[in-house]
XYZ file of C-alpha atoms in Angstrom:
731
model
C 0.141 0.181 -0.041
C 1.538 3.405 -1.232
C 2.015 5.757 1.670
C 0.771 9.246 1.658
C 2.939 12.125 0.899
C 3.226 15.818 1.815
C 4.172 18.587 -0.427
C 4.920 22.234 0.491
C 4.148 24.743 -2.132
C 5.126 28.233 -2.827
C 2.313 30.598 -3.697
C 2.355 33.881 -5.583
C -0.110 36.590 -6.187
C -2.412 36.165 -2.719
C -3.175 39.594 -1.765
C -5.858 38.879 0.748
C -7.647 36.198 2.915
C -10.145 35.431 0.240
C -7.057 34.688 -2.091
C -5.838 32.224 0.505
C -9.149 30.687 0.808
C -9.705 30.291 -3.183
C -6.314 28.479 -3.232
C -6.992 26.195 -0.216
C -10.217 25.131 -1.905
C -8.850 24.542 -5.398
C -6.334 22.277 -3.637
C -8.867 20.537 -1.384
C -11.091 19.766 -4.661
C -8.169 18.024 -6.368
C -8.422 14.338 -6.676
C -6.036 12.552 -4.325
C -5.551 15.382 -1.988
C -6.265 14.490 1.749
C -6.014 17.938 2.994
C -4.801 21.600 2.255
C -3.683 24.368 4.581
C -2.645 27.767 3.163
C -0.739 30.274 5.122
C -1.193 33.623 3.814
C 1.747 35.205 6.035
C 4.319 32.660 4.719
C 2.774 32.371 1.157
C 3.110 28.755 1.619
C 0.643 25.912 1.252
C 1.049 22.432 2.810
C -0.766 19.461 1.148
C -0.981 16.123 2.074
C -1.728 13.754 -0.984
C -1.972 10.332 -2.149
C 1.553 8.825 -3.157
C 0.164 8.628 -6.703
C -0.357 12.677 -6.861
C 2.627 14.529 -8.061
C 3.157 18.199 -7.603
C 2.499 19.268 -11.357
C -1.265 18.289 -10.552
C -1.065 20.524 -7.486
C 0.447 23.464 -9.171
C -2.055 23.078 -12.178
C -4.919 23.374 -9.691
C -3.602 26.629 -8.010
C -2.939 27.792 -11.767
C -6.681 27.226 -12.529
C -7.729 29.568 -9.548
C -5.480 32.374 -10.755
C -2.103 32.011 -9.100
C 1.437 30.841 -9.434
C 2.725 28.049 -7.655
C 5.978 25.880 -7.317
C 7.639 23.779 -5.131
C 8.740 25.584 -2.059
C 12.656 25.305 -1.537
C 13.949 28.289 -0.178
C 16.772 28.335 -2.875
C 19.013 31.069 -3.500
C 17.079 31.347 -7.008
C 13.633 31.652 -5.226
C 15.011 34.491 -2.633
C 16.308 36.411 -5.671
C 12.895 36.110 -7.511
C 11.391 37.637 -4.372
C 13.702 40.377 -4.045
C 13.057 41.358 -7.702
C 9.204 41.208 -6.831
C 9.768 43.229 -3.606
C 11.812 45.900 -5.847
C 9.024 46.063 -8.425
C 6.421 46.804 -6.368
C 8.487 49.652 -4.341
C 9.064 50.981 -7.892
C 5.193 51.201 -8.739
C 4.665 52.611 -5.340
C 7.227 55.600 -5.884
C 6.049 55.998 -9.469
C 2.246 56.329 -8.479
C 3.205 59.059 -5.758
C 5.784 60.839 -7.982
C 3.058 61.265 -10.544
C 0.009 61.833 -8.308
C 1.311 64.517 -6.451
C 1.414 66.963 -9.271
C -2.357 66.007 -9.999
C -3.427 66.598 -6.566
C -1.504 69.584 -5.898
C -4.072 72.171 -7.609
C -6.743 70.806 -5.444
C -4.905 71.553 -2.104
C -3.686 74.963 -3.542
C -7.421 76.011 -4.208
C -8.544 76.770 -0.734
C -5.377 78.994 -0.222
C -6.835 81.206 -3.023
C -4.263 79.693 -5.516
C -5.506 78.743 -9.020
C -3.203 76.302 -10.953
C -4.806 74.277 -13.679
C -2.861 71.821 -15.760
C -3.593 71.296 -19.309
C -5.603 68.001 -20.064
C -2.651 66.519 -21.728
C -0.367 66.946 -19.042
C -3.225 65.422 -16.628
C -3.232 62.943 -19.059
C 0.340 62.077 -19.414
C 0.451 61.869 -15.526
C -2.207 59.719 -14.887
C -2.055 57.052 -17.554
C 1.144 55.439 -16.011
C -0.389 55.510 -12.776
C -3.544 53.803 -14.071
C -2.188 50.960 -16.291
C 1.465 50.578 -14.817
C 1.248 51.022 -11.016
C -2.417 50.125 -10.894
C -2.018 47.027 -13.154
C -2.083 44.801 -10.175
C -5.379 45.693 -9.412
C -7.017 44.916 -12.318
C -5.287 41.451 -12.236
C -6.625 41.003 -8.799
C -9.953 42.146 -9.760
C -10.174 39.659 -12.860
C -9.429 36.880 -10.485
C -12.200 37.888 -8.121
C -14.603 38.178 -10.784
C -13.798 34.519 -12.056
C -14.095 33.379 -8.483
C -17.494 35.204 -8.090
C -16.249 37.535 -5.408
C -16.005 41.253 -4.619
C -13.075 42.561 -2.782
C -11.151 45.717 -2.100
C -9.149 45.402 -5.517
C -12.216 44.998 -7.493
C -13.372 48.146 -5.899
C -10.259 50.239 -6.631
C -10.430 48.805 -10.171
C -13.837 49.870 -10.922
C -13.477 53.340 -9.119
C -10.483 54.338 -10.884
C -11.593 53.270 -14.036
C -14.726 55.229 -13.829
C -12.746 58.359 -12.980
C -10.205 57.890 -15.788
C -12.879 57.261 -18.336
C -15.122 60.159 -17.066
C -12.075 62.268 -17.723
C -11.426 60.910 -21.018
C -14.959 61.521 -22.181
C -15.235 65.066 -20.786
C -11.885 66.261 -22.301
C -12.924 64.545 -25.920
C -16.604 66.431 -25.354
C -14.958 69.767 -24.709
C -14.590 72.632 -27.324
C -11.361 73.901 -28.414
C -10.301 76.504 -25.427
C -12.484 75.304 -22.812
C -11.010 73.856 -19.656
C -12.896 70.950 -18.891
C -13.045 69.852 -15.131
C -11.279 66.082 -15.209
C -10.787 63.264 -12.524
C -7.520 61.973 -13.787
C -6.014 63.239 -9.974
C -8.942 61.162 -8.436
C -7.684 57.820 -9.991
C -4.016 58.643 -9.534
C -4.529 59.309 -5.641
C -6.574 56.422 -4.907
C -4.163 54.019 -6.377
C -1.087 55.651 -4.973
C -2.835 55.422 -1.542
C -4.131 51.521 -1.902
C -0.664 50.671 -3.094
C 0.962 52.135 0.449
C -1.487 50.001 1.958
C -0.539 46.730 -0.065
C 3.245 47.717 0.774
C 2.733 47.688 4.542
C 0.877 44.438 4.477
C 3.574 42.778 2.330
C 6.241 43.764 4.878
C 4.203 42.575 7.795
C 4.018 39.261 5.947
C 7.716 38.761 5.517
C 8.347 39.609 8.542
C 6.035 36.956 9.725
C 7.763 34.414 7.842
C 10.956 35.504 9.426
C 10.062 33.748 12.695
C 10.406 30.359 10.903
C 13.656 31.107 9.107
C 15.002 32.522 12.290
C 14.380 29.350 14.098
C 15.689 26.942 11.305
C 18.866 29.078 11.545
C 19.709 27.598 14.956
C 20.511 24.417 13.421
C 24.050 23.927 12.701
C 24.908 22.673 9.093
C 27.188 20.003 10.167
C 27.782 17.772 13.012
C 31.313 16.087 14.345
C 31.021 12.365 14.516
C 33.079 10.058 16.239
C 33.878 6.887 13.968
C 36.663 4.360 15.499
C 37.798 7.158 17.492
C 38.368 9.659 14.649
C 36.448 12.830 14.423
C 34.573 13.370 11.322
C 32.545 16.435 9.921
C 29.119 15.051 8.521
C 25.870 16.762 7.335
C 23.097 16.732 9.657
C 20.979 14.302 7.157
C 23.335 11.376 7.832
C 23.078 11.323 11.496
C 21.326 8.218 13.192
C 20.528 7.542 16.558
C 23.255 5.692 18.622
C 25.766 8.066 16.843
C 28.571 9.625 18.926
C 28.892 13.306 18.426
C 31.793 15.691 19.486
C 30.781 18.889 20.605
C 33.299 21.720 21.059
C 32.951 24.942 23.207
C 30.656 27.439 21.685
C 29.132 24.984 19.232
C 25.643 24.086 18.683
C 24.302 20.774 19.810
C 23.257 19.021 16.308
C 20.770 16.563 17.784
C 19.075 15.796 20.886
C 21.258 13.256 22.981
C 22.730 12.267 26.321
C 26.146 13.517 27.590
C 28.437 10.072 27.769
C 31.895 12.050 28.543
C 32.780 15.373 29.407
C 31.872 18.348 31.775
C 30.472 21.680 30.460
C 27.611 24.078 30.859
C 24.929 24.681 28.032
C 22.681 27.643 27.436
C 19.392 26.406 27.380
C 17.343 29.607 27.045
C 16.027 27.876 23.824
C 13.832 25.477 25.995
C 13.646 27.008 29.568
C 14.088 30.372 29.288
C 16.691 30.336 32.417
C 19.344 33.132 32.226
C 21.884 30.782 33.900
C 23.868 28.324 31.988
C 23.142 24.466 33.006
C 25.886 22.201 34.130
C 26.479 19.338 31.906
C 28.161 16.114 33.003
C 27.922 12.355 32.227
C 24.285 11.315 31.884
C 22.718 14.644 31.376
C 20.465 15.555 28.489
C 21.391 18.056 25.515
C 18.853 19.227 23.023
C 19.347 20.231 19.156
C 20.150 24.179 18.883
C 21.222 24.951 22.633
C 24.694 26.348 22.974
C 27.644 24.232 24.480
C 29.806 26.182 27.180
C 33.370 25.831 28.134
C 34.207 22.195 27.755
C 34.471 19.464 25.252
C 31.601 17.131 25.155
C 30.917 13.714 23.928
C 27.049 13.133 23.237
C 25.126 10.183 22.250
C 22.309 10.962 19.703
C 18.734 9.930 21.016
C 16.793 12.050 18.153
C 17.236 13.739 15.099
C 15.704 15.707 12.443
C 11.947 15.990 13.121
C 12.103 14.292 16.347
C 13.983 16.915 18.068
C 12.728 19.485 20.591
C 13.964 22.367 18.150
C 11.872 20.857 15.197
C 9.016 20.649 17.370
C 9.248 24.252 18.489
C 9.540 25.008 14.615
C 6.216 22.981 14.046
C 4.539 24.806 16.585
C 5.188 28.384 15.487
C 4.254 27.359 12.220
C 1.141 25.577 13.285
C -0.007 28.502 15.646
C 0.640 31.102 12.551
C -1.441 29.212 10.266
C -4.060 28.357 12.606
C -4.667 32.275 12.894
C -7.021 33.458 10.261
C -5.834 36.704 8.571
C -7.730 39.647 9.768
C -10.597 40.078 7.745
C -10.784 43.727 6.593
C -14.502 45.257 7.165
C -14.014 46.963 3.928
C -13.567 43.565 2.029
C -16.571 42.177 3.665
C -18.780 45.475 2.616
C -17.114 45.413 -0.745
C -18.831 41.974 -1.430
C -22.329 43.510 -1.335
C -21.221 47.211 -2.004
C -19.590 46.717 -5.546
C -22.512 44.755 -7.124
C -25.138 47.068 -5.570
C -23.183 50.131 -7.217
C -22.847 48.390 -10.515
C -26.608 48.004 -10.463
C -27.447 51.144 -9.370
C -24.962 52.804 -11.950
C -26.803 50.737 -14.573
C -30.405 51.553 -13.610
C -29.382 55.020 -13.290
C -28.028 54.955 -16.934
C -31.279 53.199 -18.115
C -33.776 55.596 -16.305
C -32.369 58.874 -17.415
C -32.120 57.528 -20.830
C -35.652 56.526 -20.903
C -36.562 59.736 -19.398
C -34.577 62.157 -21.239
C -33.582 60.348 -24.449
C -30.170 61.888 -24.085
C -27.368 59.108 -23.874
C -24.643 61.926 -22.880
C -26.883 63.029 -19.958
C -27.592 59.222 -19.132
C -23.758 58.470 -19.175
C -22.782 61.462 -17.202
C -25.111 60.563 -14.442
C -24.328 56.976 -14.406
C -20.752 57.835 -14.210
C -21.255 60.501 -11.384
C -22.531 57.337 -9.502
C -19.513 55.536 -9.866
C -17.354 58.714 -8.848
C -18.876 59.181 -5.650
C -18.819 55.625 -4.827
C -15.174 55.650 -5.835
C -13.548 54.310 -2.571
C -11.038 57.105 -2.189
C -11.921 57.408 1.522
C -12.540 53.708 2.105
C -8.903 53.160 0.777
C -7.831 55.905 3.274
C -9.630 55.043 6.460
C -7.544 52.013 7.433
C -4.052 53.139 6.171
C -4.400 56.787 7.458
C -5.364 55.436 11.070
C -2.748 52.915 10.938
C 0.010 55.128 9.654
C -0.972 57.754 12.245
C -1.275 55.124 15.087
C 1.994 53.286 14.515
C 3.869 56.383 13.958
C 2.841 57.815 17.347
C 3.109 54.384 18.847
C 7.001 54.043 17.748
C 7.797 57.560 19.037
C 6.784 56.139 22.599
C 8.854 53.059 21.945
C 5.886 50.690 20.631
C 6.788 48.749 17.210
C 3.458 47.475 15.917
C 4.436 44.971 13.175
C 1.029 43.267 12.694
C -1.824 45.525 12.088
C -3.983 42.388 13.277
C -3.474 43.629 16.824
C -5.553 46.741 16.483
C -8.756 44.542 15.719
C -7.852 42.455 18.937
C -6.546 44.806 21.580
C -9.641 46.068 22.906
C -10.955 42.375 23.566
C -7.831 41.043 25.399
C -8.731 39.419 28.481
C -5.431 37.584 29.659
C -2.016 38.909 29.665
C 0.659 36.217 29.953
C 4.216 36.919 31.018
C 7.395 34.905 30.736
C 9.449 35.242 33.942
C 13.366 35.561 32.922
C 14.204 38.702 30.677
C 10.459 39.669 30.716
C 9.427 40.359 34.339
C 12.993 40.321 35.514
C 16.276 41.993 34.212
C 17.573 38.749 32.655
C 20.828 38.644 34.686
C 21.913 37.144 38.013
C 22.627 39.326 41.028
C 24.242 38.523 44.429
C 21.274 38.731 46.575
C 22.679 36.896 49.925
C 26.195 36.252 51.226
C 26.732 33.981 54.462
C 30.490 33.733 55.912
C 31.676 30.640 57.749
C 34.453 31.889 59.689
C 35.557 35.086 57.585
C 33.741 38.245 57.065
C 31.429 39.103 54.559
C 33.806 41.497 52.613
C 36.499 38.915 53.109
C 34.579 36.271 51.316
C 33.493 38.576 48.804
C 36.976 39.862 47.859
C 38.194 36.131 47.472
C 35.367 35.329 45.293
C 36.134 38.435 43.379
C 39.789 37.488 42.836
C 38.483 34.170 41.339
C 35.969 35.895 39.359
C 38.001 38.279 38.018
C 37.581 38.760 34.117
C 35.229 35.687 34.220
C 32.470 35.754 31.509
C 30.055 33.296 33.086
C 26.881 35.275 34.660
C 27.527 34.456 38.181
C 31.254 35.596 37.979
C 30.081 38.797 36.651
C 27.470 39.218 39.237
C 30.267 38.552 41.958
C 32.189 41.235 40.081
C 29.527 43.812 40.137
C 28.810 42.895 44.064
C 32.585 43.847 44.547
C 32.340 47.206 42.783
C 29.306 47.903 44.736
C 30.998 47.246 47.946
C 34.160 49.056 46.909
C 36.515 46.369 47.391
C 39.570 46.341 45.821
C 39.714 42.845 43.935
C 43.023 41.388 43.897
C 44.583 38.859 41.300
C 44.145 35.125 41.444
C 47.273 33.081 40.280
C 47.272 29.532 38.666
C 43.483 30.000 37.902
C 41.909 26.752 36.379
C 38.381 26.024 35.282
C 36.421 23.081 36.626
C 34.139 22.189 33.707
C 30.720 21.785 35.262
C 31.539 22.614 38.702
C 33.540 26.209 38.714
C 36.957 27.829 38.942
C 40.241 27.224 41.505
C 43.153 29.474 42.084
C 45.447 30.986 44.352
C 44.702 34.087 45.921
C 47.090 35.793 48.576
C 48.713 32.269 49.370
C 45.293 30.603 49.962
C 44.000 27.823 47.395
C 40.455 28.408 46.986
C 37.696 27.230 44.891
C 34.411 29.089 43.929
C 31.603 27.026 42.487
C 28.535 24.903 42.302
C 27.029 22.643 44.950
C 29.026 19.668 43.290
C 32.003 20.900 45.072
C 30.454 19.876 48.532
C 32.052 16.079 48.495
C 31.859 14.243 51.874
C 35.057 15.136 53.221
C 34.383 19.010 52.900
C 33.922 20.645 56.308
C 30.748 23.062 56.132
C 28.690 24.298 59.110
C 25.436 22.949 59.210
C 23.673 26.659 59.152
C 25.289 27.224 55.808
C 23.728 23.995 54.473
C 20.402 25.049 55.839
C 20.407 28.543 54.506
C 21.547 27.118 51.045
C 18.759 24.593 50.975
C 16.341 27.789 51.901
C 17.696 29.707 48.910
C 17.487 26.735 46.437
C 13.635 26.366 47.581
C 13.322 30.096 46.784
C 14.594 29.293 43.234
C 18.191 31.160 43.994
C 21.530 29.771 42.385
C 24.034 28.972 45.258
C 27.701 29.122 44.666
C 30.192 28.043 47.457
C 33.824 29.466 48.430
C 35.915 26.509 49.813
C 39.613 26.728 50.904
C 41.375 23.201 49.694
C 44.040 23.053 52.106
C 45.248 22.026 54.753
C 41.817 20.475 54.766
C 38.771 21.391 52.385
C 36.574 23.244 54.299
C 33.658 25.873 53.386
C 34.445 29.894 53.672
C 31.125 31.047 52.553
C 28.101 30.454 50.580
C 26.357 33.050 47.973
C 22.945 33.117 46.333
C 22.209 34.763 43.213
C 18.722 35.607 41.740
C 17.400 37.496 38.818
C 15.725 40.495 40.025
C 12.191 41.936 38.900
C 12.251 45.027 36.585
C 11.304 48.101 38.993
C 8.308 48.926 36.554
C 6.777 45.499 36.718
C 4.199 45.828 39.366
C 3.276 49.119 38.236
C 2.356 47.467 34.724
C 0.496 44.496 36.161
C -1.393 47.049 38.460
C -2.377 48.894 35.201
C -3.684 45.623 33.497
C -5.469 44.693 36.387
C -7.504 47.866 36.517
C -8.969 47.336 32.979
C -10.248 44.123 33.835
C -7.304 41.905 32.582
C -5.966 39.084 34.304
C -2.384 38.662 34.437
C -0.478 35.122 34.377
C 3.048 33.743 34.497
C 4.401 30.924 32.522
C 8.095 29.878 32.976
C 10.348 27.227 32.406
C 12.335 28.062 35.583
C 11.806 26.199 39.006
C 8.656 26.831 41.062
C 10.646 28.593 44.135
C 12.094 31.115 41.464
C 8.856 31.674 39.829
C 6.681 32.137 43.211
C 9.300 34.613 44.449
C 9.266 36.895 41.276
C 5.200 36.460 40.992
C 4.869 37.700 44.745
C 7.245 40.527 44.140
C 5.246 42.006 41.033
C 1.679 41.018 42.067
C 0.931 37.948 39.933
C -1.223 35.228 41.593
C -1.429 32.821 38.532
C 2.074 31.044 38.194
C 2.815 27.856 36.374
C 6.578 26.793 36.383
C 8.915 24.357 34.967
C 7.072 24.380 31.406
C 8.312 23.487 28.085
C 7.708 25.871 25.077
C 5.042 23.160 24.014
C 3.313 23.573 27.317
C 3.347 27.237 27.283
C 1.523 27.211 23.913
C -0.808 24.840 24.848
C -1.519 27.010 28.117
C -2.184 30.098 25.869
C -4.447 28.313 23.857
C -6.631 27.076 26.940
C -6.677 30.521 28.311
C -8.035 31.691 24.973
C -11.412 29.770 25.275
C -12.361 32.476 27.855
C -11.113 35.449 26.115
C -8.306 36.806 23.696
C -4.917 36.451 25.072
C -1.615 38.573 24.668
C 1.883 37.044 25.587
C 4.717 38.782 26.518
C 8.126 37.061 25.912
C 11.804 37.537 25.123
C 13.180 34.194 24.318
C 13.302 31.624 21.878
C 11.408 29.197 24.103
C 8.669 31.861 23.942
C 7.875 31.942 20.307
C 5.669 28.997 20.255
C 3.315 30.940 23.005
C 3.693 34.180 21.363
C 2.424 32.640 17.780
C -0.324 31.145 19.764
C -1.723 34.193 21.536
C -3.813 36.475 19.799
C -1.263 38.894 20.428
C 2.345 38.677 20.741
C 4.518 41.220 22.668
C 8.402 40.594 22.228
C 10.425 42.528 24.551
C 13.359 45.111 23.785
C 16.560 42.961 23.092
C 14.262 39.704 22.502
C 16.186 37.195 20.388
C 15.149 37.336 16.884
C 12.803 34.516 16.708
C 10.557 35.980 19.905
C 10.927 39.394 17.651
C 9.627 37.915 14.631
C 6.890 35.792 16.391
C 5.785 38.960 18.211
C 2.777 41.163 16.662
C 4.322 43.854 18.836
C 7.682 44.712 19.796
C 8.702 46.883 22.645
C 11.852 49.177 21.617
C 12.871 49.790 25.207
C 12.657 47.386 28.358
C 9.798 48.862 29.995
C 6.662 46.797 30.891
C 4.694 49.952 31.194
C 4.467 49.851 27.360
C 2.595 46.574 27.559
C -0.790 48.241 28.542
C 0.227 51.306 26.370
C 0.215 48.915 23.430
C -3.244 47.631 24.002
C -4.444 51.263 24.532
C -3.109 52.759 21.370
C -4.220 49.569 19.382
C -7.832 49.952 20.584
C -7.689 53.771 19.733
C -6.446 52.993 16.260
C -9.326 50.498 16.070
C -11.810 53.172 16.878
C -10.308 55.702 14.535
C -10.724 52.903 11.800
C -14.333 52.542 12.580
C -14.693 56.517 12.736
C -13.385 56.622 9.600
C -15.438 54.055 7.906
C -18.385 55.405 9.071
C -17.538 58.833 7.455
C -16.459 57.559 4.138
C -19.669 55.337 4.295
C -21.833 58.441 5.062
C -20.459 60.673 2.326
C -21.411 57.903 0.129
C -24.838 57.188 1.621
C -25.771 60.920 1.126
C -23.851 61.224 -2.133
C -24.909 58.384 -4.322
C -28.679 59.044 -3.956
C -27.998 62.620 -5.159
C -25.943 61.355 -7.896
C -28.477 59.051 -9.147
C -31.089 61.688 -9.051
C -29.044 64.025 -11.197
C -28.772 66.597 -8.446
C -24.960 66.081 -8.093
C -22.523 66.495 -11.070
C -19.530 64.994 -11.531
C -17.421 68.109 -10.329
C -19.501 67.965 -6.872
C -19.147 64.509 -6.794
C -15.158 64.770 -7.163
C -15.333 67.703 -4.571
C -17.438 65.861 -1.923
C -15.165 62.740 -2.575
C -12.110 64.931 -1.617
C -13.976 66.212 1.297
C -14.401 62.754 2.784
C -10.754 62.076 2.157
C -9.673 65.071 4.124
C -12.130 64.204 7.036
C -10.991 60.994 7.060
C -7.198 62.038 7.157
C -7.850 65.038 9.848
C -9.535 62.323 12.142
C -6.868 59.865 11.875
C -4.026 62.975 12.685
C -5.772 63.312 16.228
C -3.911 60.052 17.008
C -0.852 62.102 16.874
C -1.653 63.640 20.468
C -1.491 60.184 21.902
C 0.626 59.806 25.136
C 0.713 56.125 27.059
C -1.533 56.598 30.045
C 0.910 54.549 32.104
C 3.690 56.845 31.256
C 2.174 60.468 31.637
C 3.625 60.769 35.249
C 7.244 59.763 34.131
């Protein structure tokens, strides 16, 4: 029996969610296809088919739907083709604005008493390239919509601008010699330029969304060092099998999931747990693909490769979460499904009625075109992008980068905000929080530890150095310093042989006061990291113990309180231990805490919370990427990993948690502005269209009304420039 196959296609030509829906339906109707899922953000389709179905049949189905497809390969050629398309679209945008500005300038100068009328041939020369070169994509997309018996914004733009352009040609042709006819070339050009700007912003957001997956995939090393008969050989990842022995040098990423069978080191596992401190690795400890080896050489036995690794699991989670989130369905697109056919029918009825009443084809045509001109979606095209441009601009000035405009439709309905701990609610770096000496004084213990830690790059060594500076201690130099992989560092300070490191140093023959062991146990129960200072001769004995912890951000409690006051429930999800999580949660004012979670468990919890209301997730690490993608709004902290930043719909430009409630506030305000703009845009149409149909509104006044509606929409959107984050007003 033949096994099912899976193909991933790269789809070109999709502009909105209805496009993705048409491609998906076309694939699902193809014989032999079990299921198909189209991701608009990544412009990819994943199709599960019978083994007898080849990619050619799938590509043909997409082509029949009006789009182009090819097998996704992420090749250099495909990347170059994508870059060429982006360059072409930028050129079209620049061309449209460069030619539209001279056309609209006379209209803008008119209220100032300046009369500047361009000759008809100049208007024609400026508007024609905009209409048929820069605006070609709208005709193409409108034709696809008509073939699919659907209506969208592209169809509305194509009809409205074509009506204005055709009416201008008609009036120009009818004008007598020496007469200066009123033309509407500027209307068509400005509409195309502004809508192209909106398309450009949407395309940029889609490219960034796809970047999260590419950043995750970049964590995989290209090769691995496999031991064969005691000889180290560099091999590609695809050749790895379970049971292989890999040699991992300091600073290398682990190529597969496995277990340490030789060596001591530490590993940066923020990928999985979000823990800021490297974890010691010795024989028997597990390591994961994509995590970073520390200072020692390790030999690892492979236990999982390829799609079975935890890293690949995280990648699949981000892909699934992004695909599961339906793209924002624009209100204008929904209305246009009814609006466009209704306007066409009304224009046709107007033409027929006036022809039957007056018998003049010219008057009937002008009246019908007046209906199309007043219905031309200039204000509709401005309503959303004008508010988004103003809102995202003022947000950026206050340190908020809104990457996905889908945030705007969701922010006002958020009921839960989920925070990661390390690097989000906390500073993300260890600090010395407690020191207990055995026989020496506090400063003496700190001075000895500082001498050993001097110049060290380990986070705990740096914390000791900062503590020495804060205490005003002049740190001496240690001689014969030796690293003890996975345990600490040893050296000679002022003639004393001392060691600074982890609890693994406390072997049975080491003398340690019971009070220090009790204190250390309490510190560890609170989630702190404990280091010991030992003297090795004449007999091993403990000189002191130190506790390190990640400190909460100073503004964290204020941010939590601001969210709570607006009826939003705050939660903490972390990969750290329960003691550390509980300590930080109590300091910042969060009562719902879940600790020791893997990335998949974080994403699952976010999904569960979403059942009772939309969720915003705030994080900074790679381990947060699946949860950020699964949440209705993902918010990445300043300095977040590339993966977290790409998966987040909002990025905080500076590490200030008060920007989280501010982000929800500005997004909700932009949403209200969009609704107000759409109201004004439709209000002009609802009043103007009947007047035009009754012959009471000439094309000249129709154009003026349309311009007035645009001015109203833009002026209303610009009011957002006065916004100041409520949580930052008292700074």
